[in-house]
Short mmCIF file of C-alpha atoms in Angstrom, two decimals:
data_model
loop_
_atom_site.label_atom_id
_atom_site.label_comp_id
_atom_site.label_asym_id
_atom_site.label_seq_id
_atom_site.Cartn_x
_atom_site.Cartn_y
_atom_site.Cartn_z
CA MET A 3 35.95 -21.77 32.19
CA THR A 4 35.19 -21.87 28.22
CA SER A 5 31.85 -21.68 27.46
CA PRO A 6 30.45 -24.60 25.55
CA ASP A 7 29.54 -23.72 22.21
CA LEU A 8 27.04 -26.07 21.18
CA VAL A 9 24.56 -26.33 24.35
CA PRO A 10 21.45 -29.20 23.69
CA LEU A 11 18.31 -28.27 23.93
CA ARG A 12 16.12 -30.60 25.96
CA ARG A 13 13.76 -28.76 28.56
CA ALA A 14 12.47 -25.53 28.16
CA LEU A 15 10.45 -23.34 30.08
CA ILE A 16 7.27 -20.44 27.91
CA SER A 17 5.36 -18.47 29.40
CA VAL A 18 3.91 -14.99 27.31
CA SER A 19 1.52 -12.39 26.87
CA ASP A 20 2.02 -12.65 24.26
CA LYS A 21 0.96 -15.51 21.86
CA THR A 22 1.46 -14.86 19.53
CA GLY A 23 3.58 -18.14 16.93
CA LEU A 24 3.02 -19.40 20.39
CA ILE A 25 0.86 -22.75 18.53
CA GLU A 26 3.71 -23.61 16.18
CA LEU A 27 6.48 -22.93 18.55
CA GLY A 28 5.34 -25.24 20.69
CA GLN A 29 3.62 -27.28 17.74
CA ALA A 30 7.46 -27.54 16.91
CA LEU A 31 10.12 -27.52 20.04
CA ALA A 32 7.63 -30.75 21.22
CA ALA A 33 8.14 -32.78 17.13
CA ARG A 34 12.52 -32.16 18.10
CA GLY A 35 11.70 -34.71 21.80
CA VAL A 36 12.11 -31.35 23.88
CA HIS A 37 9.82 -31.16 27.60
CA ILE A 38 8.17 -28.28 27.61
CA LEU A 39 7.37 -26.15 31.07
CA SER A 40 4.09 -24.42 30.61
CA THR A 41 2.38 -21.57 32.76
CA GLY A 42 -2.21 -20.35 32.91
CA GLY A 43 -2.66 -19.51 29.86
CA SER A 44 0.27 -20.27 28.15
CA ALA A 45 0.10 -23.78 29.55
CA GLN A 46 -3.22 -23.55 28.03
CA ARG A 47 -3.77 -22.53 25.09
CA LEU A 48 -0.72 -25.59 23.27
CA ALA A 49 -2.44 -27.78 25.46
CA GLU A 50 -5.16 -27.51 23.39
CA ALA A 51 -3.65 -27.71 20.75
CA GLY A 52 -2.27 -31.42 21.63
CA VAL A 53 0.65 -30.35 22.34
CA PRO A 54 2.35 -32.22 25.57
CA VAL A 55 2.74 -29.28 28.11
CA THR A 56 3.58 -29.95 31.73
CA GLU A 57 2.43 -26.64 34.73
CA VAL A 58 4.53 -25.76 36.29
CA GLY A 59 3.23 -25.42 39.23
CA ASP A 60 3.43 -30.11 39.17
CA HIS A 61 7.21 -29.39 37.74
CA THR A 62 8.28 -27.67 41.51
CA GLY A 63 5.10 -29.38 43.27
CA PHE A 64 3.86 -26.11 45.02
CA PRO A 65 0.78 -24.78 42.93
CA GLU A 66 0.92 -20.49 41.61
CA MET A 67 -1.23 -18.51 44.35
CA MET A 68 -2.58 -14.82 44.57
CA ASP A 69 -4.35 -13.97 41.65
CA GLY A 70 -0.61 -15.73 39.51
CA ARG A 71 1.70 -13.35 41.28
CA VAL A 72 3.87 -16.54 42.66
CA LYS A 73 4.55 -19.11 39.85
CA THR A 74 7.49 -19.76 38.91
CA LEU A 75 9.17 -17.73 41.91
CA HIS A 76 10.77 -21.15 43.27
CA PRO A 77 14.42 -22.64 42.88
CA ARG A 78 13.37 -25.84 40.98
CA ILE A 79 12.31 -22.72 38.16
CA HIS A 80 15.39 -20.96 38.59
CA GLY A 81 18.03 -23.14 40.05
CA GLY A 82 17.30 -25.46 36.49
CA ILE A 83 17.87 -21.73 34.70
CA LEU A 84 20.88 -20.50 36.96
CA ALA A 85 23.45 -23.66 36.84
CA ARG A 86 26.26 -23.54 35.18
CA ARG A 87 26.44 -27.20 34.04
CA ASP A 88 30.08 -26.68 34.26
CA ASP A 89 29.95 -26.39 38.01
CA GLU A 90 30.08 -29.97 39.94
CA GLY A 91 28.93 -27.27 42.53
CA HIS A 92 26.55 -26.52 40.35
CA VAL A 93 25.59 -30.16 39.16
CA ALA A 94 25.87 -31.80 42.81
CA ALA A 95 23.28 -29.09 43.83
CA MET A 96 20.48 -30.23 40.93
CA ASN A 97 22.00 -33.36 41.48
CA THR A 98 21.22 -33.42 45.16
CA HIS A 99 17.45 -31.07 45.05
CA ASP A 100 16.00 -33.33 41.73
CA ILE A 101 16.59 -29.60 39.65
CA PRO A 102 15.97 -30.71 36.40
CA GLY A 103 18.03 -27.76 33.84
CA ILE A 104 16.31 -25.91 31.79
CA ASP A 105 18.50 -24.52 28.51
CA LEU A 106 15.67 -21.58 26.56
CA VAL A 107 13.27 -19.67 28.55
CA VAL A 108 10.48 -18.24 27.03
CA VAL A 109 9.16 -15.31 28.04
CA ASN A 110 7.33 -12.12 26.73
CA LEU A 111 6.36 -9.81 30.33
CA TYR A 112 2.87 -8.10 31.02
CA PRO A 113 2.38 -5.86 28.19
CA PHE A 114 2.64 -2.44 31.17
CA GLU A 115 3.34 -0.14 28.04
CA ALA A 116 0.18 -1.02 25.85
CA THR A 117 -2.09 -1.04 29.71
CA VAL A 118 -0.64 3.20 30.41
CA ALA A 119 -1.18 3.54 27.20
CA LYS A 120 -4.64 2.91 27.11
CA GLY A 121 -4.99 5.48 30.40
CA ALA A 122 -5.99 2.56 32.32
CA ASP A 123 -6.33 2.97 35.81
CA PHE A 124 -3.04 3.72 39.03
CA GLU A 125 -4.92 -0.84 40.31
CA THR A 126 -3.95 -1.86 36.62
CA CYS A 127 -1.16 0.02 36.03
CA ILE A 128 0.55 -2.27 39.06
CA GLU A 129 -1.34 -5.39 38.17
CA ASN A 130 0.24 -4.98 35.32
CA ILE A 131 4.18 -4.66 35.96
CA ASP A 132 5.95 -8.41 35.25
CA ILE A 133 8.09 -9.38 37.93
CA GLY A 134 8.09 -13.20 37.43
CA GLY A 135 9.66 -12.40 33.13
CA PRO A 136 11.75 -9.91 34.22
CA SER A 137 13.46 -12.04 36.86
CA LEU A 138 13.23 -15.09 34.22
CA ILE A 139 14.28 -13.20 31.47
CA ARG A 140 17.17 -11.99 33.26
CA GLY A 141 18.42 -15.50 34.64
CA ALA A 142 18.54 -16.89 31.21
CA ALA A 143 20.81 -14.20 30.02
CA LYS A 144 23.48 -14.06 32.57
CA ASN A 145 23.36 -18.21 32.20
CA HIS A 146 23.61 -17.10 28.14
CA ASP A 147 26.16 -20.31 27.95
CA PHE A 148 24.22 -22.70 28.62
CA VAL A 149 20.33 -20.86 28.57
CA ALA A 150 19.16 -19.80 24.94
CA VAL A 151 16.51 -16.82 26.68
CA VAL A 152 13.86 -15.64 24.35
CA THR A 153 11.55 -12.54 24.33
CA ASP A 154 9.77 -10.97 21.44
CA PRO A 155 7.60 -13.80 18.95
CA SER A 156 10.12 -12.64 16.16
CA ASP A 157 12.59 -14.33 17.50
CA TYR A 158 11.35 -17.98 16.94
CA ALA A 159 12.22 -18.32 13.70
CA PRO A 160 15.61 -17.74 14.22
CA LEU A 161 15.88 -20.57 17.53
CA LEU A 162 13.68 -22.77 14.86
CA ALA A 163 16.31 -22.15 12.66
CA GLU A 164 19.73 -23.02 14.34
CA LEU A 165 18.30 -26.15 15.59
CA ALA A 166 17.40 -27.31 12.49
CA ALA A 167 21.15 -26.03 11.28
CA HIS A 168 23.06 -28.14 14.86
CA ASP A 169 21.02 -31.33 15.28
CA GLY A 170 18.42 -29.68 18.20
CA GLN A 171 21.42 -26.79 19.48
CA THR A 172 22.27 -23.73 19.86
CA THR A 173 25.16 -21.56 19.40
CA LEU A 174 27.14 -19.88 21.82
CA ASP A 175 26.84 -16.71 18.83
CA LEU A 176 22.53 -16.95 19.24
CA ARG A 177 22.24 -17.40 22.61
CA ARG A 178 24.35 -14.18 23.73
CA ARG A 179 23.18 -12.25 20.28
CA LEU A 180 19.73 -13.58 22.52
CA ALA A 181 21.18 -12.31 25.99
CA ALA A 182 21.63 -8.65 24.75
CA LYS A 183 18.34 -8.70 23.48
CA ALA A 184 16.91 -9.91 27.20
CA TYR A 185 18.98 -7.01 28.41
CA ALA A 186 17.95 -4.07 25.97
CA ARG A 187 13.73 -5.56 27.01
CA THR A 188 13.70 -5.64 30.72
CA GLY A 189 15.38 -2.83 30.84
CA ALA A 190 13.41 -0.10 28.02
CA TYR A 191 10.04 -2.13 30.48
CA ASP A 192 12.52 -1.09 33.80
CA ALA A 193 12.19 2.22 32.47
CA ALA A 194 8.52 2.79 31.99
CA ILE A 195 8.14 1.39 35.13
CA GLY A 196 10.01 4.11 36.39
CA ALA A 197 8.57 7.12 33.13
CA TRP A 198 5.37 6.51 34.06
CA PHE A 199 5.64 6.70 38.19
CA ALA A 200 7.98 9.73 38.91
CA ASN A 201 4.47 11.28 35.80
CA ARG A 202 2.08 9.88 38.94
CA LEU A 203 3.51 11.75 41.44
CA GLY A 204 4.35 15.08 39.81
CA GLN A 205 7.94 15.14 39.77
CA THR A 206 9.24 15.68 36.17
CA TRP A 207 13.00 16.05 36.50
CA PRO A 208 13.18 12.91 38.36
CA GLU A 209 16.65 12.09 40.06
CA SER A 210 16.96 9.33 37.65
CA VAL A 211 15.82 9.15 34.35
CA THR A 212 16.42 6.15 31.54
CA VAL A 213 15.75 6.58 28.45
CA SER A 214 15.38 3.37 26.78
CA GLY A 215 14.57 3.29 22.36
CA THR A 216 13.68 -0.05 19.90
CA LEU A 217 15.23 -0.13 16.70
CA ARG A 218 13.89 1.46 13.37
CA GLN A 219 15.98 1.06 11.07
CA THR A 220 19.85 1.02 10.13
CA LEU A 221 20.58 4.43 8.06
CA ARG A 222 23.31 4.14 5.65
CA TYR A 223 24.66 6.97 7.33
CA GLY A 224 24.69 9.72 10.05
CA GLU A 225 25.16 14.01 9.29
CA ASN A 226 28.13 12.97 6.89
CA PRO A 227 28.98 9.78 4.70
CA HIS A 228 31.75 8.95 7.59
CA GLN A 229 28.94 9.16 9.70
CA THR A 230 27.54 6.08 11.26
CA ALA A 231 23.54 6.35 12.06
CA ALA A 232 19.85 4.81 14.07
CA PHE A 233 16.93 5.44 14.08
CA TYR A 234 14.73 4.74 17.23
CA VAL A 235 11.29 4.85 18.21
CA THR A 236 10.46 5.80 22.03
CA GLY A 237 6.92 4.46 21.76
CA GLU A 238 5.10 7.75 21.91
CA ARG A 239 2.30 8.20 20.76
CA ARG A 240 2.28 10.95 18.60
CA PRO A 241 1.85 10.88 14.63
CA GLY A 242 4.75 11.44 12.42
CA ILE A 243 8.33 9.98 11.28
CA ALA A 244 7.58 7.51 13.44
CA THR A 245 4.02 6.43 12.46
CA ALA A 246 4.47 7.13 9.19
CA THR A 247 3.70 4.50 6.14
CA GLN A 248 6.17 5.39 3.47
CA LEU A 249 4.73 4.37 0.22
CA GLN A 250 7.50 4.92 -1.68
CA GLY A 251 10.43 6.09 -2.50
CA LYS A 252 14.08 5.83 -1.90
CA GLU A 253 15.47 4.95 2.07
CA LEU A 254 14.77 7.34 4.51
CA SER A 255 18.36 9.41 5.83
CA TYR A 256 19.54 10.98 8.70
CA ASN A 257 18.58 14.10 7.31
CA ASN A 258 15.53 13.41 5.53
CA LEU A 259 14.44 11.53 9.04
CA ASN A 260 15.30 14.79 10.40
CA ASP A 261 14.31 17.60 8.26
CA THR A 262 10.27 16.17 7.72
CA ASP A 263 9.58 15.80 11.17
CA ALA A 264 10.15 19.01 11.24
CA ALA A 265 8.41 19.80 8.37
CA PHE A 266 5.63 18.43 10.45
CA GLU A 267 5.83 19.55 14.10
CA LEU A 268 5.63 23.43 11.99
CA VAL A 269 3.41 22.74 9.47
CA ALA A 270 0.50 21.19 12.55
CA GLU A 271 0.44 24.73 14.69
CA PHE A 272 -1.96 25.55 11.85
CA ASP A 273 -6.11 25.10 11.50
CA ARG A 274 -6.32 26.31 7.78
CA PRO A 275 -4.94 24.29 4.65
CA ALA A 276 -1.39 25.25 4.90
CA ILE A 277 1.78 23.98 3.96
CA ALA A 278 5.48 24.26 4.95
CA ILE A 279 8.51 23.33 2.98
CA ILE A 280 11.44 22.55 4.39
CA LYS A 281 15.94 23.19 4.52
CA HIS A 282 18.00 22.39 6.97
CA ALA A 283 16.11 21.59 9.40
CA ASN A 284 14.86 25.56 7.93
CA PRO A 285 11.44 26.38 7.03
CA CYS A 286 11.60 28.92 3.70
CA GLY A 287 8.41 29.31 2.55
CA VAL A 288 5.28 28.73 4.74
CA ALA A 289 1.18 29.90 4.16
CA GLU A 290 -1.85 28.74 4.99
CA GLY A 291 -4.70 29.20 1.89
CA ASP A 292 -8.03 28.32 1.56
CA ASP A 293 -6.86 25.04 -0.61
CA LEU A 294 -3.95 23.23 -0.62
CA PRO A 295 -2.23 23.85 -4.13
CA THR A 296 -3.43 27.50 -2.41
CA ALA A 297 -1.23 27.53 0.46
CA TYR A 298 1.80 24.98 -2.00
CA ALA A 299 2.16 28.33 -3.81
CA ARG A 300 1.91 31.10 -2.09
CA ALA A 301 4.54 29.10 0.25
CA LEU A 302 7.08 27.86 -2.90
CA ALA A 303 7.08 31.88 -3.11
CA CYS A 304 9.23 32.92 -0.42
CA ASP A 305 12.13 31.12 -1.82
CA PRO A 306 12.23 28.99 -4.05
CA VAL A 307 16.17 28.31 -5.66
CA SER A 308 16.18 27.21 -1.56
CA ALA A 309 13.28 25.17 -1.73
CA PHE A 310 14.63 22.63 -4.50
CA GLY A 311 15.74 19.58 -2.94
CA GLY A 312 13.62 19.86 0.59
CA ILE A 313 11.17 18.71 2.54
CA ILE A 314 7.58 19.40 1.86
CA ALA A 315 4.19 19.56 4.75
CA ALA A 316 0.99 19.03 4.35
CA ASN A 317 -2.22 19.72 6.83
CA ARG A 318 -4.59 17.75 4.89
CA THR A 319 -5.01 14.41 2.49
CA LEU A 320 -3.14 15.54 -0.19
CA ASP A 321 -5.41 15.99 -3.32
CA ALA A 322 -3.99 15.28 -7.19
CA VAL A 323 -3.46 18.95 -7.78
CA THR A 324 -1.54 19.47 -5.20
CA ALA A 325 0.26 16.65 -6.18
CA GLU A 326 0.88 17.27 -10.19
CA ALA A 327 2.31 21.23 -8.11
CA ILE A 328 4.15 19.51 -5.90
CA SER A 329 5.70 16.79 -8.71
CA ARG A 330 6.61 19.00 -10.65
CA LEU A 331 10.32 20.14 -7.92
CA PHE A 332 12.72 18.28 -6.43
CA ALA A 333 12.11 17.31 -3.44
CA GLU A 334 13.29 14.74 -1.28
CA VAL A 335 9.78 14.04 0.92
CA VAL A 336 6.37 14.29 1.08
CA ILE A 337 4.85 14.28 4.43
CA ALA A 338 1.08 14.14 5.11
CA PRO A 339 -1.64 13.26 7.09
CA ASP A 340 -3.06 10.98 4.10
CA ALA A 341 -3.25 11.25 0.43
CA ASP A 342 -6.07 11.15 -1.78
CA GLU A 343 -6.09 8.11 -4.73
CA ALA A 344 -5.13 10.26 -7.63
CA ALA A 345 -2.33 12.07 -6.10
CA ARG A 346 -1.31 8.75 -4.11
CA ALA A 347 -1.18 8.02 -8.87
CA VAL A 348 0.39 10.88 -9.19
CA LEU A 349 3.50 10.58 -7.04
CA ALA A 350 3.84 7.77 -7.79
CA SER A 351 5.09 8.35 -11.28
CA LYS A 352 7.95 10.44 -9.22
CA LYS A 353 9.84 6.81 -7.69
CA ASN A 354 12.59 8.23 -6.23
CA LEU A 355 10.54 10.56 -3.97
CA ARG A 356 10.34 9.46 -0.98
CA VAL A 357 5.94 9.98 -0.18
CA LEU A 358 4.96 9.52 3.28
CA LEU A 359 1.18 8.99 5.46
CA THR A 360 0.51 9.38 8.78
CA GLY A 361 -2.51 9.14 9.74
CA ASP A 362 -2.78 12.15 11.52
CA LEU A 363 -1.12 15.42 12.92
CA PRO A 364 0.70 16.34 16.21
CA ASN A 365 -1.00 18.64 18.76
CA PRO A 366 1.20 21.55 18.73
CA ALA A 367 0.40 21.96 21.83
CA GLN A 368 0.81 18.29 23.95
CA PRO A 369 3.16 18.66 25.98
CA GLY A 370 6.41 16.38 25.46
CA THR A 371 10.33 15.83 26.83
CA LEU A 372 13.60 16.63 24.20
CA ILE A 373 16.57 15.14 24.91
CA LYS A 374 20.10 16.66 24.11
CA THR A 375 23.22 14.81 24.02
CA VAL A 376 26.12 16.76 24.68
CA ALA A 377 30.06 15.54 26.24
CA GLY A 378 29.36 13.40 29.99
CA GLY A 379 25.29 13.62 30.10
CA PHE A 380 22.38 14.96 28.25
CA LEU A 381 19.97 17.97 28.43
CA ALA A 382 15.96 17.80 29.26
CA GLN A 383 13.66 20.11 28.93
CA SER A 384 9.48 19.49 28.26
CA ARG A 385 7.92 20.20 24.81
CA ASP A 386 8.29 24.05 22.99
CA ASP A 387 3.51 23.11 23.20
CA GLY A 388 3.10 27.61 23.99
CA ARG A 389 1.17 28.87 22.05
CA VAL A 390 0.49 32.72 21.49
CA LEU A 391 -2.72 33.86 21.43
CA PRO A 392 -4.27 37.89 20.65
CA ALA A 393 -4.95 37.72 24.19
CA ASN A 394 -1.52 37.51 25.53
CA LEU A 395 -0.82 40.54 23.84
CA LYS A 396 0.38 44.10 25.03
CA VAL A 397 0.21 47.34 22.07
CA VAL A 398 3.48 49.36 22.93
CA THR A 399 3.04 51.11 19.94
CA LYS A 400 1.17 54.03 19.99
CA ARG A 401 -0.39 52.69 16.95
CA GLY A 402 -2.19 48.70 17.67
CA PRO A 403 -1.94 46.18 15.08
CA THR A 404 -5.50 46.36 12.41
CA PRO A 405 -7.22 42.89 12.10
CA LYS A 406 -5.40 42.40 8.30
CA GLU A 407 -2.10 42.89 10.69
CA LEU A 408 -2.85 41.53 14.09
CA ALA A 409 -4.09 38.25 12.00
CA ASP A 410 -0.45 37.86 9.51
CA LEU A 411 1.60 39.38 13.67
CA LEU A 412 0.50 35.55 14.42
CA PHE A 413 0.64 33.27 11.58
CA ALA A 414 4.64 35.34 11.49
CA PHE A 415 5.04 34.30 15.23
CA ARG A 416 4.03 30.45 14.39
CA VAL A 417 6.55 30.13 11.85
CA GLY A 418 9.36 32.52 13.69
CA LYS A 419 9.68 29.80 16.98
CA HIS A 420 10.48 26.55 13.97
CA VAL A 421 12.78 28.56 12.86
CA LYS A 422 16.64 28.24 13.92
CA SER A 423 17.71 31.01 16.05
CA ASN A 424 17.99 33.86 15.53
CA ALA A 425 14.76 33.99 13.19
CA ILE A 426 13.29 36.78 11.74
CA VAL A 427 10.00 35.82 9.79
CA TYR A 428 8.78 37.47 7.45
CA ALA A 429 4.97 37.17 6.66
CA LYS A 430 1.92 38.98 4.46
CA ASP A 431 -1.10 37.63 3.81
CA LEU A 432 -0.81 34.33 5.86
CA ALA A 433 2.33 33.65 3.74
CA THR A 434 5.64 34.02 4.77
CA VAL A 435 8.13 36.32 2.16
CA GLY A 436 11.62 36.05 3.80
CA ILE A 437 12.94 33.93 6.15
CA GLY A 438 16.55 34.67 8.52
CA ALA A 439 17.70 32.23 9.92
CA GLY A 440 20.35 30.89 12.69
CA GLN A 441 22.56 33.88 13.20
CA MET A 442 24.85 35.00 15.21
CA SER A 443 23.84 38.48 14.97
CA ARG A 444 19.86 39.26 14.36
CA VAL A 445 20.39 41.96 12.57
CA ASP A 446 22.17 40.06 10.40
CA SER A 447 18.52 37.64 9.86
CA SER A 448 16.35 40.74 9.18
CA ARG A 449 19.29 41.73 6.96
CA ILE A 450 19.56 37.97 5.45
CA ALA A 451 15.63 37.53 5.45
CA ALA A 452 15.18 40.70 3.82
CA ILE A 453 17.37 39.51 0.35
CA LYS A 454 15.63 36.77 0.27
CA SER A 455 12.29 38.34 -0.37
CA ARG A 456 13.79 40.98 -3.18
CA GLU A 457 15.81 37.62 -4.92
CA ALA A 458 12.38 36.17 -4.58
CA ALA A 459 10.84 38.93 -6.19
CA GLU A 460 12.73 39.66 -9.10
CA ALA A 461 13.44 36.00 -10.51
CA ALA A 462 9.57 36.03 -10.00
CA GLY A 463 9.71 39.27 -12.54
CA LEU A 464 7.90 41.22 -9.11
CA ALA A 465 7.58 45.32 -9.34
CA GLU A 466 8.62 44.86 -5.45
CA PRO A 467 10.42 42.36 -2.59
CA GLY A 468 7.12 40.71 -1.00
CA THR A 469 8.11 42.12 2.19
CA LYS A 470 6.57 45.39 1.65
CA GLY A 471 3.68 45.82 2.93
CA SER A 472 4.99 43.44 5.28
CA VAL A 473 4.54 42.35 8.79
CA VAL A 474 8.12 40.69 11.03
CA ALA A 475 7.89 38.06 13.55
CA SER A 476 11.84 37.88 16.21
CA ASP A 477 11.58 34.56 18.55
CA ALA A 478 13.14 37.07 20.93
CA PHE A 479 13.33 39.76 21.55
CA PHE A 480 15.63 42.59 19.48
CA PRO A 481 18.62 44.08 21.69
CA PHE A 482 19.03 46.57 19.37
CA ALA A 483 16.87 48.74 18.06
CA ASP A 484 19.64 48.37 14.36
CA GLY A 485 17.65 45.14 14.60
CA LEU A 486 13.74 46.64 14.09
CA ILE A 487 14.79 49.37 11.56
CA ALA A 488 16.29 46.85 9.39
CA ALA A 489 13.59 45.37 9.07
CA ALA A 490 11.20 48.68 8.28
CA GLU A 491 13.50 49.31 5.99
CA ALA A 492 12.20 46.41 3.83
CA GLY A 493 8.76 48.08 3.55
CA VAL A 494 7.48 45.94 7.09
CA THR A 495 4.96 47.86 8.87
CA ALA A 496 4.01 45.62 11.95
CA VAL A 497 5.92 43.77 15.02
CA ILE A 498 5.82 40.78 17.11
CA GLN A 499 8.15 40.30 18.74
CA PRO A 500 8.92 38.58 23.18
CA GLY A 501 9.93 42.28 25.23
CA GLY A 502 12.14 41.74 28.20
CA SER A 503 15.62 43.67 26.76
CA MET A 504 17.04 46.88 28.51
CA ARG A 505 17.12 49.00 25.73
CA ASP A 506 12.92 48.07 24.24
CA GLN A 507 12.38 51.41 25.14
CA GLU A 508 14.69 53.11 22.52
CA VAL A 509 12.93 49.70 20.07
CA ILE A 510 9.60 51.10 20.76
CA ASP A 511 10.74 54.33 20.20
CA ALA A 512 12.24 53.03 16.55
CA ALA A 513 9.12 51.72 16.27
CA ASP A 514 7.24 55.13 16.74
CA GLU A 515 9.07 57.70 14.55
CA ARG A 516 8.09 54.89 11.67
CA GLY A 517 4.85 54.66 12.45
CA LEU A 518 5.59 50.62 13.36
CA ALA A 519 2.65 49.08 14.71
CA MET A 520 4.69 46.30 17.65
CA VAL A 521 2.99 43.84 20.58
CA PHE A 522 5.31 41.77 23.11
CA THR A 523 4.31 38.58 23.41
CA GLY A 524 5.53 37.71 26.63
CA MET A 525 7.14 34.74 25.38
CA ARG A 526 9.90 33.95 23.49
CA HIS A 527 10.76 30.58 21.19
CA PHE A 528 14.47 30.60 20.81
CA ARG A 529 15.31 27.32 18.83
CA HIS A 530 19.19 25.99 18.91
#
């Protein structure tokens, strides 16, 4: 059958939880002579505004019952939605059973996701699972040849514009676009309910899972210009790029978003003022300090060459002094919980610099799920929320770390958690002084980090590299002693690593021979 392009809008069913724009929509439809059916609070709100409305119970001849659980589930409603107007049998059934056609369904669902987010009890969450709403939406979307369905108040204006442009009629193109959006909404709604149920039942990995997201931004391109990309948000209440307000600067790119997320997650690991500078999802400098300006200067000193064009993250409100220092470096993005007025004024002079303020920091210990697509499916794992504390450490060498070494070891290991494997992090005085990332061999990561440290020292006119007297962290065990020996040659005095290699004793012996202190964490931080 050929679908009609233009369909006159004569009767509409409106039943919404979110009342945004409801009165304006009702008034505009009534002004066009549209007969409005409605339920409960929506009908009351429309009637109070003087909009002519018929209660669904009056239309069906069947009262609303069971605390509103049963009201629209009736043949006179669903028949009016699902009937094909070009099918003689459907039209005959409508005439026989006195079922008027419904040309528009405006429904948004009970706020299940918001109810769960508020921490409501089990029964309250159950009562906020909509039944009639999804049935109406899916029925209208299925019969989009003749029925328009609106699930989002942001679509009221386009709908009314369409009616104005086509003398009270909707086009097939609009109805199809609205139908696609409607199915996406009910799919996401069911996914949220399924995930909540699985969580309540203690099912970490249920038999079936659906991942849903809402489009936040269509991006200019992906990692490379020939790739398309978009940014979707899931509704997870985690401070970061999804919650941030962009104060200024150009549109964020795919790579900007990826790197900014990495930077902010890293800097949130620290309790004292801290700065993380990220390039290509790896840190090129991280430091704590008594204040942000100190932390920034020390983070930048680790690798000022790589920091050019990087992402800068702070875990405190940005001040003018830090903003002034940042403004002297070409950076792509700055992200922080907040910025004072003086800092905002300083950064405003850098028109292309993207400045993001999140309002808060993510909790590194908060559980969550990470997803990566693979051919034919996806891999899911819990977020790496592991944190190593002094009590978790096992001293395996003849010499134990000094208090200063211990503080640096824990700092370095925490940074290493956010470095691509194989990861090696040299640190001194709670600042990185050399980072080796993403190498196929751990010894190469050790050597590269040392080389970077020497180059930074030479550029700064220092007599020796920062690795002299530093500590080193490895995200996984040293499979051979060579990586540790390379670190020792760079000047480290203490080592932190997970342990667990068949050659642990060989590595321990190498550390003892060089007078190094070494501790095992028992926890690995691979990051691929």
